[in-house]
Amino acid sequence: MMASLNANPTIELNGGTVKSGALIDPFQRAITYLRVSVTDRCDFRCVYCMSEHMAFLPKADLLSLEELYRLCSAFIARGVNKLRLTGGEPLVRRGIMTLVTSLSRHLKTGALKELTLTTNGSQLQRYASELRANGIERINVSLDTLDAVKFRAITRWGELDKVLAGIDAAQAAGLKIKINAVALKGVNEYEIGDLLEWAHGRGMDFTIIEVMPLGDIDESRLDQYLPLSIVRGRLAERYTLDETDYRTGGPARYVRVKQTGGRLGFITPLTHNFCESCNRVRITCTGTLYMCLGQNDAADLRAPLRASEDDELLQTAIDEAIGRKPRGHDFIIDRQHQKSVLPRHMSTTGG
Ligand code: SAM
C-alpha cells in the first residue's frame, strides 16, 4: 500500500485530486481528517457532555502514546492530512507533549498539513508555548459563557479565570484561536452576541454548536436543545451576517459579521445535516474507529495494531471499516426522543 502511494501519487476523484492509496468511502468521499480522542478523562464535567459521576476506562485499556502515534501515522500514510487531538481533555493525558512532538514530524515532511487540538483551555497556560513550538498554528477552545458563576454551573468543576489566562497565554505564544460555544437553552442563549463580540474583539473566530444527543447525562436534552436557526435569527437582528465560502475542512459553515469583521461559524448537526461532505473519522483512546459521530458502527483497530509489528493487518482493518462508512447520521431531539440514541458520550468519541 505504501509503495503504491509513491508509485502513483494522485488519482482523480469527483473532479478533485487525492493521493492514490487514499481512503475513499462508499460515497466517494476521501477521508483526509482524523480526530483522535487521546483520553476519555476530563477535568471538567460539562452538564451537556458528561454526567457528574462518570465511570472512566481503566488506564490499562488505553493505547500507549507510542501506539497512538503508530495508529495516527498509519492514517497519515493513507492520505489523512489534518489531525485533531481531542478527548476528554487532551491536555490532561500524561505525556501528551511526547505525542505532539512525534506527530509534528509529519508536519515537517509535509504529509500532514495541519496538526491541531480542541481543548477546554484549563491547561493552556502550561502548554501553549510548547504547542506552538511543535508546529501547531491554531487551536479550538471550548467556552460557553463569560460569566464565572454560569461557567462553574455549566462545567461543574471549571474555573473561568484559569481558562481566560490560558487563552491569553495561547495568544501570546502566537496560536490562533477559535472559540466554540454550545448553544444552551435558557443558559447562554442571550449571551451569544456578547461572546461573539468578545471573541472577535480579540481576533478569534467564533463558532456555535447545537447540542447533540450523545450519551446519558443528568438532564433532559430537550431542556438544553436550542436550534441554531433561532440563534441565527436573533443575531441577524443585531448584526449583518454576510455569507462566505470559507471552510476549515470541518463541519462549520461560516458567515462574516459586518460590524465586527470577524468570522462566525455554525455547526448544525440537527437543524441542517452536514454529512454529504464528511471527510472525517474518529478514533478513541482505546483504538476504536468510529466512521460517523452519530452512528454506532465501529471497528476495533487495537487488536490488529497489537497483533503484528508491521501495519498490514491494521491497514486491512482500516480499509474494511472505511468501506462501511455510512452516508450520515440522523440525530433527533424531540419529545419522543429525549433519551440518547447513542450510548457513548462526546468525551469517548472525541468532540
Ligand atoms: N475537552 C475538550 C474541550 O472541552 O473542547 C475536548 C473534548 S469536548 C468533548 C469537545 C467539544 O464537544 C466541546 O466543544 C464540547 O462543548 C462539545 N460537546 C460535548 N458534548 C456535546 C454535546 N452533547 N453536543 C454538542 N457538543 C458537545
PDB file of C-alpha atoms and ligand atoms in Angstrom, residues 42 44 46 48-49 86-90 118-120 140-142 144 180 182 209-214 221 346-347 350-351, ligand 1:
ATOM      1  CA  CYS A  42     -11.531  15.458  31.657  1.00  0.00           C
ATOM      2  CA  PHE A  44     -14.470  19.445  33.724  1.00  0.00           C
ATOM      3  CA  CYS A  46     -19.901  19.930  31.421  1.00  0.00           C
ATOM      4  CA  TYR A  48     -24.382  18.587  28.347  1.00  0.00           C
ATOM      5  CA  CYS A  49     -21.340  16.330  27.882  1.00  0.00           C
ATOM      6  CA  THR A  86      -9.254  15.841  21.433  1.00  0.00           C
ATOM      7  CA  GLY A  87     -10.791  13.953  24.323  1.00  0.00           C
ATOM      8  CA  GLY A  88     -11.913  14.085  27.140  1.00  0.00           C
ATOM      9  CA  GLU A  89      -9.420  16.831  27.707  1.00  0.00           C
ATOM     10  CA  PRO A  90      -6.352  16.110  25.570  1.00  0.00           C
ATOM     11  CA  THR A 118      -9.621  21.023  20.830  1.00  0.00           C
ATOM     12  CA  THR A 119      -9.251  21.936  24.477  1.00  0.00           C
ATOM     13  CA  ASN A 120     -11.218  23.374  27.370  1.00  0.00           C
ATOM     14  CA  ASN A 140     -10.132  25.379  19.271  1.00  0.00           C
ATOM     15  CA  VAL A 141     -11.030  26.401  22.796  1.00  0.00           C
ATOM     16  CA  SER A 142     -14.455  25.478  24.134  1.00  0.00           C
ATOM     17  CA  ASP A 144     -19.807  28.599  26.605  1.00  0.00           C
ATOM     18  CA  ASN A 180     -16.514  27.069  20.284  1.00  0.00           C
ATOM     19  CA  VAL A 182     -22.537  25.066  22.643  1.00  0.00           C
ATOM     20  CA  ILE A 209     -22.632  24.308  18.145  1.00  0.00           C
ATOM     21  CA  GLU A 210     -26.023  22.653  18.504  1.00  0.00           C
ATOM     22  CA  VAL A 211     -26.230  20.267  21.424  1.00  0.00           C
ATOM     23  CA  MET A 212     -26.141  16.661  20.208  1.00  0.00           C
ATOM     24  CA  PRO A 213     -27.844  13.654  21.821  1.00  0.00           C
ATOM     25  CA  LEU A 214     -24.683  11.772  22.776  1.00  0.00           C
ATOM     26  CA  ARG A 221     -31.697  17.046  26.215  1.00  0.00           C
ATOM     27  CA  MET A 346     -18.775  13.037  23.222  1.00  0.00           C
ATOM     28  CA  SER A 347     -15.773  12.597  25.516  1.00  0.00           C
ATOM     29  CA  GLY A 350     -13.872  12.991  20.804  1.00  0.00           C
ATOM     30  CA  GLY A 351     -15.716  16.208  20.010  1.00  0.00           C
TER      31      GLY A 351
HETATM   32  N1  SAM B   1     -12.146  18.838  26.471  1.00  0.00           N
HETATM   33  C1  SAM B   1     -12.051  19.408  25.179  1.00  0.00           C
HETATM   34  C2  SAM B   1     -12.971  20.606  25.059  1.00  0.00           C
HETATM   35  O1  SAM B   1     -13.612  20.983  26.026  1.00  0.00           O
HETATM   36  O2  SAM B   1     -13.017  21.181  23.983  1.00  0.00           O
HETATM   37  C3  SAM B   1     -12.278  18.448  24.022  1.00  0.00           C
HETATM   38  C4  SAM B   1     -13.365  17.457  24.114  1.00  0.00           C
HETATM   39  S1  SAM B   1     -15.002  18.124  24.176  1.00  0.00           S
HETATM   40  C5  SAM B   1     -15.943  16.621  24.173  1.00  0.00           C
HETATM   41  C6  SAM B   1     -15.158  18.757  22.539  1.00  0.00           C
HETATM   42  C7  SAM B   1     -16.330  19.645  22.258  1.00  0.00           C
HETATM   43  O3  SAM B   1     -17.515  18.884  22.283  1.00  0.00           O
HETATM   44  C8  SAM B   1     -16.523  20.797  23.228  1.00  0.00           C
HETATM   45  O4  SAM B   1     -16.644  21.987  22.479  1.00  0.00           O
HETATM   46  C9  SAM B   1     -17.828  20.468  23.890  1.00  0.00           C
HETATM   47  O5  SAM B   1     -18.512  21.642  24.231  1.00  0.00           O
HETATM   48  C10 SAM B   1     -18.539  19.699  22.814  1.00  0.00           C
HETATM   49  N2  SAM B   1     -19.592  18.804  23.283  1.00  0.00           N
HETATM   50  C11 SAM B   1     -19.546  17.875  24.247  1.00  0.00           C
HETATM   51  N3  SAM B   1     -20.722  17.219  24.359  1.00  0.00           N
HETATM   52  C12 SAM B   1     -21.540  17.748  23.412  1.00  0.00           C
HETATM   53  C13 SAM B   1     -22.884  17.503  23.000  1.00  0.00           C
HETATM   54  N4  SAM B   1     -23.615  16.564  23.575  1.00  0.00           N
HETATM   55  N5  SAM B   1     -23.372  18.242  21.984  1.00  0.00           N
HETATM   56  C14 SAM B   1     -22.621  19.198  21.373  1.00  0.00           C
HETATM   57  N6  SAM B   1     -21.358  19.478  21.714  1.00  0.00           N
HETATM   58  C15 SAM B   1     -20.816  18.764  22.719  1.00  0.00           C
END
